[in-house]
JSON list of C-alpha atoms in Angstrom, two decimals:
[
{"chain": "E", "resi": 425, "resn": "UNK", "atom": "CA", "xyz": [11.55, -18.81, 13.84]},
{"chain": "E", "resi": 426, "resn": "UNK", "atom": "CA", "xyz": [8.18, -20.82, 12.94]},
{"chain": "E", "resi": 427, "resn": "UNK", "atom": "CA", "xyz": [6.40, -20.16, 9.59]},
{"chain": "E", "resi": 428, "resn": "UNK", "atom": "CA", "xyz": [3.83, -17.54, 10.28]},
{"chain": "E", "resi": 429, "resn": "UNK", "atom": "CA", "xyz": [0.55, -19.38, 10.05]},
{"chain": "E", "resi": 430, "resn": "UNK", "atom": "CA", "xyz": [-2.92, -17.76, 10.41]},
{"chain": "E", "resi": 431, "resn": "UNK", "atom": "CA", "xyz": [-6.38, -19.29, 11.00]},
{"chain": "E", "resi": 432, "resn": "UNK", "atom": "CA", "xyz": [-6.33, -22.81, 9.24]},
{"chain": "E", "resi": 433, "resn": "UNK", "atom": "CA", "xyz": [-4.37, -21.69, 6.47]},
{"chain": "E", "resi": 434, "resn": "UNK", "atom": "CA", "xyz": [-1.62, -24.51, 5.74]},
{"chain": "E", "resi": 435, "resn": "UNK", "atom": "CA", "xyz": [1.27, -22.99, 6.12]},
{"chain": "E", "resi": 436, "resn": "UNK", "atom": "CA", "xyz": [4.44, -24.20, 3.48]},
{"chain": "E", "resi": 437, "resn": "UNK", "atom": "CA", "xyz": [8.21, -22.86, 3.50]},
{"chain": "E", "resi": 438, "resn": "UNK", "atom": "CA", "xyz": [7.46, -20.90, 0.40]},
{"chain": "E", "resi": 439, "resn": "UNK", "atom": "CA", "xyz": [11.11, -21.18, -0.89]},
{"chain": "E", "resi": 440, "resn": "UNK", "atom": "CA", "xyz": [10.32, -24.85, -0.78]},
{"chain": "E", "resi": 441, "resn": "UNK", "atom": "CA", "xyz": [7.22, -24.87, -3.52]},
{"chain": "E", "resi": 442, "resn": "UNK", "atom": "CA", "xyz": [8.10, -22.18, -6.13]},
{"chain": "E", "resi": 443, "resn": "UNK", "atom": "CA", "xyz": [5.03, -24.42, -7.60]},
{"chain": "E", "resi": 444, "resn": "UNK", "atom": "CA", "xyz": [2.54, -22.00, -6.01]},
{"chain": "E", "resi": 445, "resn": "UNK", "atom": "CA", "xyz": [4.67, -18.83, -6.99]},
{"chain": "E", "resi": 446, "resn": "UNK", "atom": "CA", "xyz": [4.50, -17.19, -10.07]},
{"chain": "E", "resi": 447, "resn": "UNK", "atom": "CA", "xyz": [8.39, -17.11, -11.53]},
{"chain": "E", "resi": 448, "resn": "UNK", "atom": "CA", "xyz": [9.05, -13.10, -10.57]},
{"chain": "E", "resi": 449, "resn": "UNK", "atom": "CA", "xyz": [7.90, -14.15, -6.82]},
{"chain": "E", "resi": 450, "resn": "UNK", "atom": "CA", "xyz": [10.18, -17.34, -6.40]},
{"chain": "E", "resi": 451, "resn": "UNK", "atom": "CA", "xyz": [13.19, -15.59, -8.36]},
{"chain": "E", "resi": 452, "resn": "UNK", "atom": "CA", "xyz": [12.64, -12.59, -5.98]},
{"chain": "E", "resi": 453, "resn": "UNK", "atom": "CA", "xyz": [12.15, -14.57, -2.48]},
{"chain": "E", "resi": 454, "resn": "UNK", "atom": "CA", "xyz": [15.56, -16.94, -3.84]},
{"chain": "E", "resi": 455, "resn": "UNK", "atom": "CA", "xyz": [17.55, -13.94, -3.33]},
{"chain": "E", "resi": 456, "resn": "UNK", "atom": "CA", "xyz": [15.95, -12.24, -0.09]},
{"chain": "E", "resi": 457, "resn": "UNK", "atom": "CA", "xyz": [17.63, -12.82, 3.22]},
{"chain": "E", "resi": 458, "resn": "UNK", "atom": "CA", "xyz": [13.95, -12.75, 4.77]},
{"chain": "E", "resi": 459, "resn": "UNK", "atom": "CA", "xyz": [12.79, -15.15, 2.46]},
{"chain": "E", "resi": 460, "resn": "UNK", "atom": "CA", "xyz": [12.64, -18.10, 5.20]},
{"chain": "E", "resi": 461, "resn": "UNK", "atom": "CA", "xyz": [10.69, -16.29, 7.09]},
{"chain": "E", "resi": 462, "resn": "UNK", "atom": "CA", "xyz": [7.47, -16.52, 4.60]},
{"chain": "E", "resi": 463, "resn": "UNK", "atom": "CA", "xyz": [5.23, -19.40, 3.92]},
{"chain": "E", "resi": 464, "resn": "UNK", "atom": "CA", "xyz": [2.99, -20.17, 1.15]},
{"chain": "E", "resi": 465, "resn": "UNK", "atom": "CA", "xyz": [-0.74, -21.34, 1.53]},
{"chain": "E", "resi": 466, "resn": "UNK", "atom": "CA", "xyz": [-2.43, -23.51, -1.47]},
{"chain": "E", "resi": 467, "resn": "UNK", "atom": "CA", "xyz": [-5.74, -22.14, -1.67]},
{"chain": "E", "resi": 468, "resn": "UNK", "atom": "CA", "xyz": [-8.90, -22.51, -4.36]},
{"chain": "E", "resi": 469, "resn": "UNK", "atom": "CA", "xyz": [-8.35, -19.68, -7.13]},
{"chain": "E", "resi": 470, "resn": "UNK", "atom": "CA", "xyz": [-12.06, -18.96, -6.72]},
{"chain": "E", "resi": 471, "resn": "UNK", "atom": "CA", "xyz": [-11.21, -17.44, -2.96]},
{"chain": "E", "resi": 472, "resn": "UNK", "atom": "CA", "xyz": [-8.38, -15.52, -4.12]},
{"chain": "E", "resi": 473, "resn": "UNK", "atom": "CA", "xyz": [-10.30, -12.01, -4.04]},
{"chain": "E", "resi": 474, "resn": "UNK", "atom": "CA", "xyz": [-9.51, -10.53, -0.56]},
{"chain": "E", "resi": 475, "resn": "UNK", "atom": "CA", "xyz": [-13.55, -10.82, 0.76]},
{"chain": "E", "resi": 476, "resn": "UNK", "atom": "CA", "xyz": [-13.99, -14.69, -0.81]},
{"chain": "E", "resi": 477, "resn": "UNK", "atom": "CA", "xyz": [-10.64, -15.74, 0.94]},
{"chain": "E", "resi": 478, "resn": "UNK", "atom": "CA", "xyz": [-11.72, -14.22, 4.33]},
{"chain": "E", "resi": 479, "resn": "UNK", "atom": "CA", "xyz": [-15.02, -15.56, 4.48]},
{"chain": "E", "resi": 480, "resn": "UNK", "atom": "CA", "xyz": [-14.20, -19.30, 3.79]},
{"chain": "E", "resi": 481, "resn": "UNK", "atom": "CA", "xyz": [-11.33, -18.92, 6.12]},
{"chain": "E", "resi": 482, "resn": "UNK", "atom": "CA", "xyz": [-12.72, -16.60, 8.62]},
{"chain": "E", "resi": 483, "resn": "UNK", "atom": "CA", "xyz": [-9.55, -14.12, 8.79]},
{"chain": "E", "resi": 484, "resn": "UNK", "atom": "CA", "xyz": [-10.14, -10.83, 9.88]},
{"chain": "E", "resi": 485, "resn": "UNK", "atom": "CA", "xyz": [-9.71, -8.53, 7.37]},
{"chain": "E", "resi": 486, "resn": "UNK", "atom": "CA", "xyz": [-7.04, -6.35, 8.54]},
{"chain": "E", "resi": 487, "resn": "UNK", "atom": "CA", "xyz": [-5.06, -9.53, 8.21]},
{"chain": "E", "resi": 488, "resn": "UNK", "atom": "CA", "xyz": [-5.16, -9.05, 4.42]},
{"chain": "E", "resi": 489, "resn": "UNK", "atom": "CA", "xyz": [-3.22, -6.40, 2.52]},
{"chain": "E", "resi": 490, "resn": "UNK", "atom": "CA", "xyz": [-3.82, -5.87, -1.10]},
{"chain": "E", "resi": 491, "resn": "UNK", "atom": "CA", "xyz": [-1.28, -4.38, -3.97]},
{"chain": "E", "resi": 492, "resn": "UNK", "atom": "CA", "xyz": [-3.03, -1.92, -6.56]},
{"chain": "E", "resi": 493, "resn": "UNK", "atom": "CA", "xyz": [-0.69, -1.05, -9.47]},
{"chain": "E", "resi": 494, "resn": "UNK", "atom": "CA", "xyz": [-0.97, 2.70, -9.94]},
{"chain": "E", "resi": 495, "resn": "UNK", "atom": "CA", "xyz": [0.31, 4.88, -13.01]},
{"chain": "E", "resi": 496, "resn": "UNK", "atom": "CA", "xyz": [0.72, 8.46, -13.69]},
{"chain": "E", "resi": 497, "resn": "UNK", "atom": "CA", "xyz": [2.49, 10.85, -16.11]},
{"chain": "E", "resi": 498, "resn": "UNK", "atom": "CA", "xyz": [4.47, 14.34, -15.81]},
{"chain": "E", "resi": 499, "resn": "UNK", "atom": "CA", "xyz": [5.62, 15.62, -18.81]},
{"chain": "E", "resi": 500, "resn": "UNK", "atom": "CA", "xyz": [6.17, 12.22, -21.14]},
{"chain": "E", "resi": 501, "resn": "UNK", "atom": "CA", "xyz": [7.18, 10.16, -18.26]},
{"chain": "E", "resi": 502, "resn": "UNK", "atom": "CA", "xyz": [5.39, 7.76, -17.05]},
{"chain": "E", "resi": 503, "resn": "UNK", "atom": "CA", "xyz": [5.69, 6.68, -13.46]},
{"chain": "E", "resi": 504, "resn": "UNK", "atom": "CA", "xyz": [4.15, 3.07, -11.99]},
{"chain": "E", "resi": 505, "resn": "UNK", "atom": "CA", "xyz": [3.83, 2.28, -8.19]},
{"chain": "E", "resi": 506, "resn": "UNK", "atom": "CA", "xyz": [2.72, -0.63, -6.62]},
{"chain": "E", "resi": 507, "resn": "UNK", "atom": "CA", "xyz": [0.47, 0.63, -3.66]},
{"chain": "E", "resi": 508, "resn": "UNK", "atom": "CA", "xyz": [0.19, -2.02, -0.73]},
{"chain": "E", "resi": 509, "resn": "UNK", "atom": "CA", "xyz": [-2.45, -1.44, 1.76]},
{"chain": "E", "resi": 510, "resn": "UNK", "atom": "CA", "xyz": [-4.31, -3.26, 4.77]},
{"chain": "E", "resi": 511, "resn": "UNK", "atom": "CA", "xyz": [-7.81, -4.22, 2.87]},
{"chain": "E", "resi": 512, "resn": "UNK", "atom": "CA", "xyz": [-10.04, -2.63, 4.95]},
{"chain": "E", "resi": 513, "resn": "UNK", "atom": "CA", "xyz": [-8.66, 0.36, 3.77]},
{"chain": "E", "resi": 514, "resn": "UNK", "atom": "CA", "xyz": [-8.34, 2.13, -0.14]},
{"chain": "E", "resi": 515, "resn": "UNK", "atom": "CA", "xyz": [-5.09, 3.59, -1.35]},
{"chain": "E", "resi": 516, "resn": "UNK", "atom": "CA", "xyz": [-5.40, 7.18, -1.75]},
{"chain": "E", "resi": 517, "resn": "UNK", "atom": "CA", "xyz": [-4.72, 7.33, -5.51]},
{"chain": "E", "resi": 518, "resn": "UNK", "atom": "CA", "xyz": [-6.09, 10.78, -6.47]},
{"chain": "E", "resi": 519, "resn": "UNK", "atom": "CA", "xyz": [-4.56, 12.35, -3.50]},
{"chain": "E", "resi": 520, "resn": "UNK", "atom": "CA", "xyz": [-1.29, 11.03, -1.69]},
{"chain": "E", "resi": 521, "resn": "UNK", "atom": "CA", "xyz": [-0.58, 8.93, -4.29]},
{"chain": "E", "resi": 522, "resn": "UNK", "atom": "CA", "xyz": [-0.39, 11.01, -6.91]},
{"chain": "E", "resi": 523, "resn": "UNK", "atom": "CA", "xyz": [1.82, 13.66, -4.86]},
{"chain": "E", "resi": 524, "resn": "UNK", "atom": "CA", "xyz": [4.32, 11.04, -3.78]},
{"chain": "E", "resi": 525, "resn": "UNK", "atom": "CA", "xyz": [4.77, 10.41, -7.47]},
{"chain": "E", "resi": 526, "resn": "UNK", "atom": "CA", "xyz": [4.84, 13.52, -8.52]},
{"chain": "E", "resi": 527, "resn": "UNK", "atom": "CA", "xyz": [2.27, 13.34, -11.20]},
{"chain": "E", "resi": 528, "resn": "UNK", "atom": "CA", "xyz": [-1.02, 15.01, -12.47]},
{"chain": "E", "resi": 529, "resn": "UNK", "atom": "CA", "xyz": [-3.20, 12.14, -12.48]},
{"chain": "E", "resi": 530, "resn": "UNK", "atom": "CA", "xyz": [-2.90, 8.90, -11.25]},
{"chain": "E", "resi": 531, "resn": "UNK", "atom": "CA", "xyz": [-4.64, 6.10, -11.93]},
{"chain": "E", "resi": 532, "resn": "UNK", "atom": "CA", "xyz": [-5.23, 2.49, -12.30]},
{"chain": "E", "resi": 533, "resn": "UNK", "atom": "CA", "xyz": [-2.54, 0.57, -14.49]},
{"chain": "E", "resi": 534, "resn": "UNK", "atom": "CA", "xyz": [-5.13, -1.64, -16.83]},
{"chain": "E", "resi": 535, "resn": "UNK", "atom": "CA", "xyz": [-5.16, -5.13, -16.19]},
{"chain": "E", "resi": 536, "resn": "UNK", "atom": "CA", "xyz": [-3.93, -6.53, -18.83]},
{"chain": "E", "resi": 537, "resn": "UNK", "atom": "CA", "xyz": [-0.71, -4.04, -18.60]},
{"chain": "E", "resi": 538, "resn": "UNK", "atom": "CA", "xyz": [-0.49, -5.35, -14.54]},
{"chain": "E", "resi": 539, "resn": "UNK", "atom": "CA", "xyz": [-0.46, -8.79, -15.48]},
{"chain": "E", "resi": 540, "resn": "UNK", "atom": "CA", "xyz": [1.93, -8.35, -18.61]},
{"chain": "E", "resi": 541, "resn": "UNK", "atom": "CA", "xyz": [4.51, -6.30, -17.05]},
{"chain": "E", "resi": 542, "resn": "UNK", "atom": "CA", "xyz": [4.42, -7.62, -13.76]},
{"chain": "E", "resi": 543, "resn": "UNK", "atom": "CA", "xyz": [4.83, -11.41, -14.65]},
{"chain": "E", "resi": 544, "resn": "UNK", "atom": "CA", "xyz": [1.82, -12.01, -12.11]},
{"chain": "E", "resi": 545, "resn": "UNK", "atom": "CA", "xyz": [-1.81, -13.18, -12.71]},
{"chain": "E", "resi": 546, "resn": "UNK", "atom": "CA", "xyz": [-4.60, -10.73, -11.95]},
{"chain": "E", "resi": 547, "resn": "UNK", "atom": "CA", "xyz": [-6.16, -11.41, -8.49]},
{"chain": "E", "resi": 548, "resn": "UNK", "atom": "CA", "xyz": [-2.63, -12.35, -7.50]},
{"chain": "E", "resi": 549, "resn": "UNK", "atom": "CA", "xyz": [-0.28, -9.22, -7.70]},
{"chain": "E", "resi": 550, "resn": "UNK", "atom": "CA", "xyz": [1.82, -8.92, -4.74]},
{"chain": "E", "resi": 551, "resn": "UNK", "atom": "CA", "xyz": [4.69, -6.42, -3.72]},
{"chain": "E", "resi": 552, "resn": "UNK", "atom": "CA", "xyz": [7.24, -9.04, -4.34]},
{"chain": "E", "resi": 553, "resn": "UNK", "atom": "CA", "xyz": [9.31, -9.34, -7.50]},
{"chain": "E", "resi": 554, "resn": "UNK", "atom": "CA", "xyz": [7.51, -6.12, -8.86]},
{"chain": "E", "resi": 555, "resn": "UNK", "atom": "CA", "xyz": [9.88, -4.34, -11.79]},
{"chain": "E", "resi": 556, "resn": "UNK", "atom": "CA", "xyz": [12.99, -2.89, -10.83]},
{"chain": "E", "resi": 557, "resn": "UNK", "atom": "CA", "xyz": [11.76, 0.09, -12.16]},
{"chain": "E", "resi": 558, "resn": "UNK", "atom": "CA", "xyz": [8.34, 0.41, -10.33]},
{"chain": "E", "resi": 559, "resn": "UNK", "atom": "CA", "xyz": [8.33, 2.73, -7.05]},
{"chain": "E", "resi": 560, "resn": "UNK", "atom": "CA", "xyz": [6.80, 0.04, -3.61]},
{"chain": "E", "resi": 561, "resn": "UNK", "atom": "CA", "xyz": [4.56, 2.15, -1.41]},
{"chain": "E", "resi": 562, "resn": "UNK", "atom": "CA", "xyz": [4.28, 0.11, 1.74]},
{"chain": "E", "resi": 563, "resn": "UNK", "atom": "CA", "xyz": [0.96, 1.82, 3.92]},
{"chain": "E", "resi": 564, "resn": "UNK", "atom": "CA", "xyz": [2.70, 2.14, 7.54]},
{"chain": "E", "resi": 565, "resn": "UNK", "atom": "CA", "xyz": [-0.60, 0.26, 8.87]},
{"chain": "E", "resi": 566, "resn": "UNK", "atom": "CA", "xyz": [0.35, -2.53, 6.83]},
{"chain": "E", "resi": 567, "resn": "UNK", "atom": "CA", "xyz": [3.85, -3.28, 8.95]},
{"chain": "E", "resi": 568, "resn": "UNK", "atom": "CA", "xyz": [1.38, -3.80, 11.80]},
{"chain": "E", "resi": 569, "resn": "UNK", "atom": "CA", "xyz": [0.21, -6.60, 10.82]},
{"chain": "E", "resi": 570, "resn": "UNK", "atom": "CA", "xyz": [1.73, -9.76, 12.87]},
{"chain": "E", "resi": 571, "resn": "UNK", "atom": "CA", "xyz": [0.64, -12.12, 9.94]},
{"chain": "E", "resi": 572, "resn": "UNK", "atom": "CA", "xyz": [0.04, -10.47, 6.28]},
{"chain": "E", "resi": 573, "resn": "UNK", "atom": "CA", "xyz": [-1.82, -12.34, 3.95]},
{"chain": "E", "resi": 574, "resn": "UNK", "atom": "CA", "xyz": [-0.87, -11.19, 0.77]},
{"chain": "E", "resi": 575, "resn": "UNK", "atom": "CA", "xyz": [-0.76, -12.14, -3.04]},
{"chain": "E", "resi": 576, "resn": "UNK", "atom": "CA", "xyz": [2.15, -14.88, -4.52]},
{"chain": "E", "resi": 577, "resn": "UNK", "atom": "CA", "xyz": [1.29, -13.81, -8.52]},
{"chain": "E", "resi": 578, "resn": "UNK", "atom": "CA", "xyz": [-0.76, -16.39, -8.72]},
{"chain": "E", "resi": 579, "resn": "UNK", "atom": "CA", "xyz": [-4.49, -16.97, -8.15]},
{"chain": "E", "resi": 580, "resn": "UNK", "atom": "CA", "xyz": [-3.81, -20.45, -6.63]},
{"chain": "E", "resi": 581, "resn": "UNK", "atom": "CA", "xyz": [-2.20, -19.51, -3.36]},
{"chain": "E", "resi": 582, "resn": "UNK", "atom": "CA", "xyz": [-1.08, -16.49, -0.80]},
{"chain": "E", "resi": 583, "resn": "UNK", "atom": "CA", "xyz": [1.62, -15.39, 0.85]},
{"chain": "E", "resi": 584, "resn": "UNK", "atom": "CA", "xyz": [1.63, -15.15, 5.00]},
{"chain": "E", "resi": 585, "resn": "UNK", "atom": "CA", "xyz": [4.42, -13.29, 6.40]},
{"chain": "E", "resi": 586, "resn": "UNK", "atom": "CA", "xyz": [5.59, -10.61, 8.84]},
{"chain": "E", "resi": 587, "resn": "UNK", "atom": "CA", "xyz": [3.84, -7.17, 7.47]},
{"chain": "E", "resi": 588, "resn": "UNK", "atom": "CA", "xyz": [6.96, -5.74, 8.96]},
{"chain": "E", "resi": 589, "resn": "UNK", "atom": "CA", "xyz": [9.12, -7.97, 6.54]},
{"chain": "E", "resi": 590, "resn": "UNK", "atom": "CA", "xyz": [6.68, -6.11, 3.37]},
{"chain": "E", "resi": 591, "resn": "UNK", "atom": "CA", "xyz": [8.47, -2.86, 4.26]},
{"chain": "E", "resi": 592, "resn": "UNK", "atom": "CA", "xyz": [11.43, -4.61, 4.29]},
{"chain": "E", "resi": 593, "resn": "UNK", "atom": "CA", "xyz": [11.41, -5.79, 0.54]},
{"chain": "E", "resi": 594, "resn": "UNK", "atom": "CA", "xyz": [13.36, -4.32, -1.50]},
{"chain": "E", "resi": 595, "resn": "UNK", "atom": "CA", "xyz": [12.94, -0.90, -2.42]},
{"chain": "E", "resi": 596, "resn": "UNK", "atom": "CA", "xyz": [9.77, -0.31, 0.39]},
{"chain": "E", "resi": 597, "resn": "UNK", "atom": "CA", "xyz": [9.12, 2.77, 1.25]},
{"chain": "E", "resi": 598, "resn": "UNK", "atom": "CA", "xyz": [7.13, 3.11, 4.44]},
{"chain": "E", "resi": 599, "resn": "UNK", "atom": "CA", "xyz": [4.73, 5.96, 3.58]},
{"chain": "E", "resi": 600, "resn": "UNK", "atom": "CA", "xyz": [2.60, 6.91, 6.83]},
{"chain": "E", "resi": 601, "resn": "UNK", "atom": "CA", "xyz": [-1.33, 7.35, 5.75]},
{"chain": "E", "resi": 602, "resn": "UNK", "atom": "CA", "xyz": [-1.22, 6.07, 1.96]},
{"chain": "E", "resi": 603, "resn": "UNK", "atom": "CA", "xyz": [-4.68, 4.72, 2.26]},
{"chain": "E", "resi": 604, "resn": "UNK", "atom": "CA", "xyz": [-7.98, 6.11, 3.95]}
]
C-alpha cells in the first residue's frame, strides 16, 4: 500500500524518521502492526495550529482531526481522555464527554499537565502513544476520513494516515457523535 499523501504535503515512512516524532509517538508506531501504513510530513512549527496548516497547504478542513485532552473527577478519581475529532467540529466536553466518563465535570487538562504527562509538545498532541492509563475517544466521523492529518507530538511535523487506522490504535473506542 502507498503512503497516504494529501495535497503537497511530503509524505515520509514515518517509522523511518522518528526525528519528526516526539519519543511516545515513535516508541508507540515501533510496536503497531499499522504502523507502515502512516507517513510523516516535515512542516514549519508556525503552521502547526489546525487553521495555519490548512491555509498554507490548502487542505480541506475535514481532512484535519484534532486531539483535546479532557479531565474529570467522581469521587477522588480522576479520569483523563484524549478526545479526537474531525476539526470542523468541537468535542462535546460538557455533555457526551463527560457521560462517557462518568464524571461531574469535565474539562480541559491544563497545558502544561498535557504536555508533561503526555510526553508531547503543545500544538502537537496526537492519539498516538497517549498513557496507558488515559481512555481514546475516536469521533466515528473521524474514521471517515481517507487521509487524517493529525498531530506527531511535535510542533515540527504531522501525521497522514487512514482515519480508519485512528480507531484502530490501541485502546480506540469508536464513539458515534462525540463532537457537534
Amino acid at each position: 500500500m502507498p503512503l497516504p499523501s494529501l495535497g503537497t504535503l511530503m509524505s515520509l515512512p514515518a517509522t523511518e524518521h522518528p526525528d519528526l516524532l516526539a519519543p511516545p509517538v515513535a516508541a508507540a508506531l515501533a510496536g503497531w502492526p499499522h504502523a507502515g501504513d502512516v507517513a510523516v510530513t516535515e512542516i514549519d512549527p508556525s503552521l502547526a495550529d489546525t487553521a495555519a496548516l490548512t491555509e498554507a497547504f490548502d487542505l480541506p478542513l475535514t481532512a484535519s482531526a484534532n486531539c483535546v485532552l479532557v479531565a474529570g473527577r467522581r469521587g477522588g478519581d480522576e479520569k483523563v481522555a484524549a478526545c479526537v475529532v474531525r476539526a470542523d467540529t468541537r468535542a462535546d466536553v460538557n455533555n457526551r464527554v463527560k457521560r462517557l466518563l462518568d464524571v461531574r465535570k469535565a474539562s480541559f487538562l491544563p497545558m502544561d499537565r498535557a504536555v508533561e504527562e503526555s510526553g508531547m509538545e503543545h500544538g502537537g498532541i496526537t492519539p498516538v502513544g497517549l498513557p496507558a492509563g488515559w481512555r481514546l475517544l475516536v469521533d466515528a466521523r473521524v474514521a471517515e476520513i481517507d487521509v487524517a492529518v493529525i498531530g506527531s507530538g511535535v510542533r515540527r511535523s504531522k501525521l497522514l494516515l487512514p482515519g480508519r487506522l485512528v480507531a484502530e490504535l490501541p485502546g480506540a473506542e469508536l464513539v458515534e457523535d462525540l463532537a457537534g
